[in-house]
Short mmCIF file of C-alpha atoms in Angstrom, two decimals:
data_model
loop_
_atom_site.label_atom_id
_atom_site.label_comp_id
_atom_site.label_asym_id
_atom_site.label_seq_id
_atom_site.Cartn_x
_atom_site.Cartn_y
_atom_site.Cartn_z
CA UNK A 946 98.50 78.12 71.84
CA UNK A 947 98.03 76.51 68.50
CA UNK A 948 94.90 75.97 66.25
CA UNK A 949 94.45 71.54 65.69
CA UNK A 950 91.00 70.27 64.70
CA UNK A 951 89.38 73.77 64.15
CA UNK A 952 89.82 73.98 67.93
CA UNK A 953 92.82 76.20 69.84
CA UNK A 954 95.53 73.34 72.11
CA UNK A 955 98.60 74.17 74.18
CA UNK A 956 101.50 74.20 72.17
CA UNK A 957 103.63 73.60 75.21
CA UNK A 958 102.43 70.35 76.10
CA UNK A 959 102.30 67.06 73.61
CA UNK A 960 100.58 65.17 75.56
CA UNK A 961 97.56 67.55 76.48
CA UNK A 962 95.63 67.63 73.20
CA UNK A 963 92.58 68.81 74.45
CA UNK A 964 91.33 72.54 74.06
CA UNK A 965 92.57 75.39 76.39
CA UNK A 966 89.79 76.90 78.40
CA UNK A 967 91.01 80.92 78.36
CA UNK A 968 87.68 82.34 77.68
CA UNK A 969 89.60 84.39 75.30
CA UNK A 970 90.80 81.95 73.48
CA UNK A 971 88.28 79.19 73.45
CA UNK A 972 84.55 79.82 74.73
CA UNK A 973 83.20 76.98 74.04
CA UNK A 974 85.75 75.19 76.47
CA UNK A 975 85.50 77.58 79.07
CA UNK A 976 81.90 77.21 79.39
CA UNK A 977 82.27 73.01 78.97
CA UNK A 978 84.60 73.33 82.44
CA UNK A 979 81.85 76.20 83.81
CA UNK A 980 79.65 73.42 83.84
CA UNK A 981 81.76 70.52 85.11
CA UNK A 982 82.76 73.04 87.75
CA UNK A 983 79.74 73.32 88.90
CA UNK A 984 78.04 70.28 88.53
CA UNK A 985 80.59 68.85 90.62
CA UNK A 986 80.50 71.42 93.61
CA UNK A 987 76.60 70.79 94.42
CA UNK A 988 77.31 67.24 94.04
CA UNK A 989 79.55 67.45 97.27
CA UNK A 990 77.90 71.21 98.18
CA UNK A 991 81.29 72.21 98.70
CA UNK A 992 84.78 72.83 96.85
CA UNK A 993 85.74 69.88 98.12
CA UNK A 994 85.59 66.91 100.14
CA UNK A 995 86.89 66.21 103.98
CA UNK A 996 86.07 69.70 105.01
CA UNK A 997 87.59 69.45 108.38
CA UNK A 998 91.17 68.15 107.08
CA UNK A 999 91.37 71.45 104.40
CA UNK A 1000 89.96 73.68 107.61
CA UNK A 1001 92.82 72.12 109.51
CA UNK A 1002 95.72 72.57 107.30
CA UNK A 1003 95.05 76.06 106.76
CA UNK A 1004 94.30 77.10 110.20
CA UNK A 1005 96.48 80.39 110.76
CA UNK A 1006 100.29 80.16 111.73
CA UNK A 1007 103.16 82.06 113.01
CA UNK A 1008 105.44 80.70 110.72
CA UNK A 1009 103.81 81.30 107.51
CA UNK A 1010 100.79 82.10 105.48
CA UNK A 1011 99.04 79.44 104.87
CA UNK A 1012 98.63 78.50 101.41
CA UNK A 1013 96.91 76.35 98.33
CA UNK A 1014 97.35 75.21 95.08
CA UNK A 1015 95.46 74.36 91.92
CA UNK A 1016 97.42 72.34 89.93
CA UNK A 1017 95.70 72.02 86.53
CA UNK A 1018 93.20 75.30 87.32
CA UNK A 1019 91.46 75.37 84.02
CA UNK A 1020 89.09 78.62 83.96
CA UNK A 1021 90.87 79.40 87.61
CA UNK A 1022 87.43 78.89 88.74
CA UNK A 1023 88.27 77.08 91.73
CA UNK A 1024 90.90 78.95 92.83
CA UNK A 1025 88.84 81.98 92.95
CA UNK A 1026 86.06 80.22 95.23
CA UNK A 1027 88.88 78.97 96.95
CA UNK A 1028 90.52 82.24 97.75
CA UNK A 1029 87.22 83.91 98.51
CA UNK A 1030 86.46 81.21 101.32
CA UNK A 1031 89.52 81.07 103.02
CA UNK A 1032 90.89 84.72 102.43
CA UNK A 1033 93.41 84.62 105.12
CA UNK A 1034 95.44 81.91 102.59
CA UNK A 1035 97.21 82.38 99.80
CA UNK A 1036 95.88 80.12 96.29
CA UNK A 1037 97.77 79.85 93.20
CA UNK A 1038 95.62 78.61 90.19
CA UNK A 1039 98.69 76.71 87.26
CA UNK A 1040 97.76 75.35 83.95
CA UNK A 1041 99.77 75.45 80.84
CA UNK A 1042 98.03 78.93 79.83
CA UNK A 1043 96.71 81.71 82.18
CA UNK A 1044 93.13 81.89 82.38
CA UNK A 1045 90.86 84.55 81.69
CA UNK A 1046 88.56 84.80 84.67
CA UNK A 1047 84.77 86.67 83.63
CA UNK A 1048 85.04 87.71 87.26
CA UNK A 1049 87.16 89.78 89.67
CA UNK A 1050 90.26 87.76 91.44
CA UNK A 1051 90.65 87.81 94.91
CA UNK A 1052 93.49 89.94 95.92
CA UNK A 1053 94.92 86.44 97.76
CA UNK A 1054 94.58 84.92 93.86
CA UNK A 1055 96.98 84.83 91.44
CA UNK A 1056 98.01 82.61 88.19
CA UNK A 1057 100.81 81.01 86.91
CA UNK A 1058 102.21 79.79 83.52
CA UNK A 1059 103.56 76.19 84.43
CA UNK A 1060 103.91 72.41 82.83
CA UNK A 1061 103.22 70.70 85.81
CA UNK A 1062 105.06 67.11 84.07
CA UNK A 1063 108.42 69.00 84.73
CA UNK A 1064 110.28 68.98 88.53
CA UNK A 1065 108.47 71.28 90.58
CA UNK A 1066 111.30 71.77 93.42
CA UNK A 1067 110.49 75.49 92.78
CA UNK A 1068 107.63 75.31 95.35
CA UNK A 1069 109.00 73.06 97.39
CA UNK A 1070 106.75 73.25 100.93
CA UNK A 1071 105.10 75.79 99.35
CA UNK A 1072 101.42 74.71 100.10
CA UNK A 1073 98.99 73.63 102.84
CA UNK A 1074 96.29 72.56 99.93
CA UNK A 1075 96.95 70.79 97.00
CA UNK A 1076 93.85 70.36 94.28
CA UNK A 1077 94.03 67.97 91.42
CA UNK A 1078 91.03 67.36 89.04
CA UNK A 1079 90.78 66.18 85.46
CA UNK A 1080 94.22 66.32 84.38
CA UNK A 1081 94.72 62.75 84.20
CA UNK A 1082 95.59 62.85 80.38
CA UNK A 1083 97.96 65.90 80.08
CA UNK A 1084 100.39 64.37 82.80
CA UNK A 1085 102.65 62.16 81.24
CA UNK A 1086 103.09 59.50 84.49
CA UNK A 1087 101.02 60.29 87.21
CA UNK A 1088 102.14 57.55 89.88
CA UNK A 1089 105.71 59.73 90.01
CA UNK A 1090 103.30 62.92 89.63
CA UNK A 1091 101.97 62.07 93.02
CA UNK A 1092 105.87 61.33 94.22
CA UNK A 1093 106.63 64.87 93.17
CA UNK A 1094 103.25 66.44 94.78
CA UNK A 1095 104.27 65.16 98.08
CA UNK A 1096 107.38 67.23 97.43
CA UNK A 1097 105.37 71.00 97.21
CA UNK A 1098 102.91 70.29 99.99
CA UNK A 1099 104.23 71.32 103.82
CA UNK A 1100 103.44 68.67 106.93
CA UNK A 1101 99.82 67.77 107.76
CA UNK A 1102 99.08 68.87 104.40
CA UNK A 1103 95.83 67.78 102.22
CA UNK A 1104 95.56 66.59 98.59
CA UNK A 1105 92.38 66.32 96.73
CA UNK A 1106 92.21 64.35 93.39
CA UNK A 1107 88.82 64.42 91.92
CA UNK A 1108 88.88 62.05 88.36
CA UNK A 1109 86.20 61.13 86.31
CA UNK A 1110 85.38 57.52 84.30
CA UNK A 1111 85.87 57.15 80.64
CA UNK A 1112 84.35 54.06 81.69
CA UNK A 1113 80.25 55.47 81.46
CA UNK A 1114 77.40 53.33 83.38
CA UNK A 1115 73.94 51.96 82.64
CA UNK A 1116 70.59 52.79 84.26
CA UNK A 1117 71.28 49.94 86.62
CA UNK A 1118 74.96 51.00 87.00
CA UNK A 1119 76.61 48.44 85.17
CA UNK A 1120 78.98 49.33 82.73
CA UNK A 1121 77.99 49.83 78.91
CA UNK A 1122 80.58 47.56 76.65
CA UNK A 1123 83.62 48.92 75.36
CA UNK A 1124 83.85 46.44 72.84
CA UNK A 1125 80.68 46.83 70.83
CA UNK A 1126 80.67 47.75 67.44
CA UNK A 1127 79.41 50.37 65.55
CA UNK A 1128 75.80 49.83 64.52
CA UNK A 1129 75.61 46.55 66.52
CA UNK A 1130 72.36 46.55 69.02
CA UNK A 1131 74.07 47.78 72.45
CA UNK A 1132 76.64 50.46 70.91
CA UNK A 1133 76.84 53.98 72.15
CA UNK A 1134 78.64 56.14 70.36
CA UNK A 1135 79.06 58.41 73.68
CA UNK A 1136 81.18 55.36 75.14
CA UNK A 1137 82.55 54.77 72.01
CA UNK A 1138 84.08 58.62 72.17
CA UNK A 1139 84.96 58.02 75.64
CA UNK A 1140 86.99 54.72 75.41
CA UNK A 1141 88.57 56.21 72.17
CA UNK A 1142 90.38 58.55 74.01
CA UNK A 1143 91.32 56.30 77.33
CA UNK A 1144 93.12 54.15 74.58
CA UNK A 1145 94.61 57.08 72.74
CA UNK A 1146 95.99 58.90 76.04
CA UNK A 1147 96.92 55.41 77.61
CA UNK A 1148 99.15 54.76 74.33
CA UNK A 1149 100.76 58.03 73.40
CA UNK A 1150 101.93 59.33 77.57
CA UNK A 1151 98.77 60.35 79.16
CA UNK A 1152 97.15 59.16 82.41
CA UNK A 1153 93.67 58.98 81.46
CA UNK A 1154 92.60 55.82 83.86
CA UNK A 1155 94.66 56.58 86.44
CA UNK A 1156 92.08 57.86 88.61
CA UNK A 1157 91.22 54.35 89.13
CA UNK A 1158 94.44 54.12 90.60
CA UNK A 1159 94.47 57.10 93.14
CA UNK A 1160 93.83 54.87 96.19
CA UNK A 1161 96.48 52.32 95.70
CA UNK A 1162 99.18 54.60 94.45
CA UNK A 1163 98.94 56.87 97.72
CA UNK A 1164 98.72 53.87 99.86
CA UNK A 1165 102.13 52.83 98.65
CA UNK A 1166 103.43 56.18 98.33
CA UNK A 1167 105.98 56.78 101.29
CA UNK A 1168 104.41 60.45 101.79
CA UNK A 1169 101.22 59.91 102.31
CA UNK A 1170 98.82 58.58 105.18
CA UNK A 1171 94.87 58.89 106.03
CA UNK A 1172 94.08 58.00 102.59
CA UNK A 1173 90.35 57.97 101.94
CA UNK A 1174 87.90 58.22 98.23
CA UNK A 1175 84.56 58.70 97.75
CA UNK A 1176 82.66 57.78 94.48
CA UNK A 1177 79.59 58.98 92.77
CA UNK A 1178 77.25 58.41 90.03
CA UNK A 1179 75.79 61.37 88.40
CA UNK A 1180 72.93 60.77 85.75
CA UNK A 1181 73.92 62.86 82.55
CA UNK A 1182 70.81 64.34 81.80
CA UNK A 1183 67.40 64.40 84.24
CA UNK A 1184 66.37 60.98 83.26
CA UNK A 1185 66.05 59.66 86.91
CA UNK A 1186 62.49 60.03 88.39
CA UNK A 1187 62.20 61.99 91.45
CA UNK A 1188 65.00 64.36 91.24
CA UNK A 1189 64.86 67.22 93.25
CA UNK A 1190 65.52 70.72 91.69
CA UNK A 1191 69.17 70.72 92.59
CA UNK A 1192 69.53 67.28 91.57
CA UNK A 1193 68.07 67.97 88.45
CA UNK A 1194 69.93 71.13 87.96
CA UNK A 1195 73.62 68.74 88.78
CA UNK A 1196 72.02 66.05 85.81
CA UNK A 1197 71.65 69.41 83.34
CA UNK A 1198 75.06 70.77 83.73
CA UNK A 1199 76.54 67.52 83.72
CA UNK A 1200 74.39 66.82 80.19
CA UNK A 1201 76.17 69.96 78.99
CA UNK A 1202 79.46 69.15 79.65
CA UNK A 1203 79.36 65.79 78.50
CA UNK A 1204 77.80 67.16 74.89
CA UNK A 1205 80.49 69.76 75.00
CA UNK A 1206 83.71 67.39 75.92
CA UNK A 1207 82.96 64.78 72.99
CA UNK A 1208 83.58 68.18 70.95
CA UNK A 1209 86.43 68.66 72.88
CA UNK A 1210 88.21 64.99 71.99
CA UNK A 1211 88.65 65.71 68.51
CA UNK A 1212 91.55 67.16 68.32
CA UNK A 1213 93.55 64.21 69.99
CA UNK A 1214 91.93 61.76 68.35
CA UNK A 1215 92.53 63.34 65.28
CA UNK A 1216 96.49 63.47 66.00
CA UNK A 1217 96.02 59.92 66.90
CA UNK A 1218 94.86 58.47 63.60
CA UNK A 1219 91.11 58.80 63.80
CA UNK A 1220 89.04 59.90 60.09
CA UNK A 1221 87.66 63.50 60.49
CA UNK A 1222 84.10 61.83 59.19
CA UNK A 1223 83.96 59.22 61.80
CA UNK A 1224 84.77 61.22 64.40
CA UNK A 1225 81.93 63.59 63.23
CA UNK A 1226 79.79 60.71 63.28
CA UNK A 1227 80.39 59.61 66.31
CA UNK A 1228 80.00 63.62 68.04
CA UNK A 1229 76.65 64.05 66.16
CA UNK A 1230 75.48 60.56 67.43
CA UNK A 1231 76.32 61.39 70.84
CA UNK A 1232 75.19 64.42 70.86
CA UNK A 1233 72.01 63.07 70.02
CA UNK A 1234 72.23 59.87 72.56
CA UNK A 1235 72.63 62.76 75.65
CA UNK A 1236 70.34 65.11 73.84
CA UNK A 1237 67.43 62.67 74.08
CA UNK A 1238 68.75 60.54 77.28
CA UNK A 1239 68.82 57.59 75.04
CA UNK A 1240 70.64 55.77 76.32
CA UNK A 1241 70.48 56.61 80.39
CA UNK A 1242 73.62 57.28 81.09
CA UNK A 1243 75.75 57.63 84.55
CA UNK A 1244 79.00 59.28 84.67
CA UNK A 1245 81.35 58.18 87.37
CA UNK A 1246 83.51 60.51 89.77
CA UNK A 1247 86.05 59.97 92.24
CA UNK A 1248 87.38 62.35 94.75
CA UNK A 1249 90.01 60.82 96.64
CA UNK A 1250 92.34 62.99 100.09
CA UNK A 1251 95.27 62.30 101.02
CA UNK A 1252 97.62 63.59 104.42
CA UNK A 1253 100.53 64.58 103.67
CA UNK A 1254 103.28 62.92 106.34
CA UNK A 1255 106.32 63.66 108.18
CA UNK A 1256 108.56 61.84 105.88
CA UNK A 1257 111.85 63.70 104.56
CA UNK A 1258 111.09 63.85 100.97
CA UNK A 1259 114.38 62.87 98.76
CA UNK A 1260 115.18 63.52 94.94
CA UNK A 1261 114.93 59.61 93.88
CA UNK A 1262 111.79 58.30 93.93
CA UNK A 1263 110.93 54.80 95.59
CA UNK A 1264 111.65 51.33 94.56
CA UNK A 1265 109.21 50.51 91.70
CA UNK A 1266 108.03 54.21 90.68
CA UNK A 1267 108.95 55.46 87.30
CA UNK A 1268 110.83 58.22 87.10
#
């Protein structure tokens, strides 16, 4: 790791600018994704969506142990809910830098050191399981990303991708302008943060909106069938009247993170030509927009599954895919 922006990156990947989440090396970071973890497994009340398709692919076999994979793990939170649920598999949690779990691993858990933007024929058929969520802007092209997935995951396999907007929503769930400007009646400095980096990671090799892209790239990838999404609208922050306790518990953590992330955005948008004092402009007006749930804000999510097929999977990717 390296220290950008008074906050602690990768130094193995250019493109991920955003802070590492090894409690030991960032806190703050590692509690941001605590939240978002959370927030988004009430949401759904599971790990993840199509519970019958996972249950499926890892039913027991003969010929091996069945297996899943984290691509992207973060705090390895996931992986170790994962592994506890389904102990008779095997779940690998890889990010750029190992994580430092604040709780014991599963003895069917482990970790791995990995940049997941370079081939991964080393696990080829590896996996029964393959989890994706919010790495959209450290992956470099993520239409031959999912090419390359379909290459680690065995037959009858499932992939989850779960993305979030940059794109935030009004109280009526339309979408707040992205081309406001500052001090103008209808800015939000939140979305201003926000679209900042979707045109920063969109410029410079990330895949920041590419989650509104899931569907149609898996429909016309050649190794993947039963392709289904499911999108949601969380409040950030317990503005909305008649929340429940869990709801309002989901709105809190998701309030959290968001406060937490604009922190987190600095550093690329500093490497990408932004002024230290606008950017802290912008944070402390944010802060203070999702602080006071003024504006009401929704946050979008998309979790999106995916079969994996029969289909022989070759070295060149199809007609039309980048490489």
């Amino acid at each position: 790791v390296r220290e950008f922006g008074g906050r602690l990156i990768s130094s193995q990947n250019e493109t991920y600018l955003l802070p590492v989440a090894s409690s030991s090396q960032d806190d703050e970071e590692h509690e941001r994704q605590e939240y978002q973890h959370r927030a988004l497994t009430l949401t759904l009340d599971s790990l993840y969506a199509v519970p019958d398709l996972v249950k499926a692919a890892l039913t027991p076999s003969q010929k091996y142990i069945p297996a899943a994979v984290d691509l992207g793990t973060g705090t390895g939170q996931w992986a170790i809910e994962f592994a506890r649920e389904f102990p008779h598999a095997s779940v690998v949690g890889i990010d750029l830098v190992p994580p430092a779990p604040k709780e014991p691993v599963p003895p069917n858990c482990r970790f791995e050191v990995d940049d997941v933007n370079l081939p991964l024929g080393h696990y080829a058929k590896a996996f029964n399981v393959c989890h994706i969520r919010g790495i959209d802007h450290g992956i470099t092209n993520f239409e031959n990303f999912l090419y390359r997935v379909a290459q680690i995951l065995r037959t009858n396999g499932v992939l989850l991708l779960v993305g979030g907007d940059h794109q935030l929503y009004m109280e009526n769930r339309s979408p707040f302008p992205t081309d406001s400007q500052e001090g103008r009646q209808g800015w939000c400095a939140t979305q201003a943060l926000f679209w900042a980096v979707q045109n920063t990671t969109n410029t410079t090799g990330g895949s920041q909106s590419a989650n509104y892209k899931y569907v149609d790239w898996l429909l016309a990838n050649p190794y993947f069938t039963s392709v289904g999404f499911e999108d949601v609208y969380i409040p950030i922050g317990p503005w909305m009247k008649g929340l429940d306790n869990r709801c309002t518990y989901i709105a809190q953590l998701m309030q959290a993170n968001t406060i937490r992330i604009l922190r987190s955005f600095k550093p690329l948008l500093l490497a990408n030509g932004y002024e230290s004092t606008l950017l802290d402009r912008w944070i402390s007006a944010g802060e203070t927009e999702l602080t006071e749930m003024k504006p009401r804000v929704f946050g979008r999510w998309r979790w999106v599954w995916a079969i994996r097929n029969t289909t022989k999977w070759v070295e060149e990717p199809p007609p039309g895919v980048k490489s």
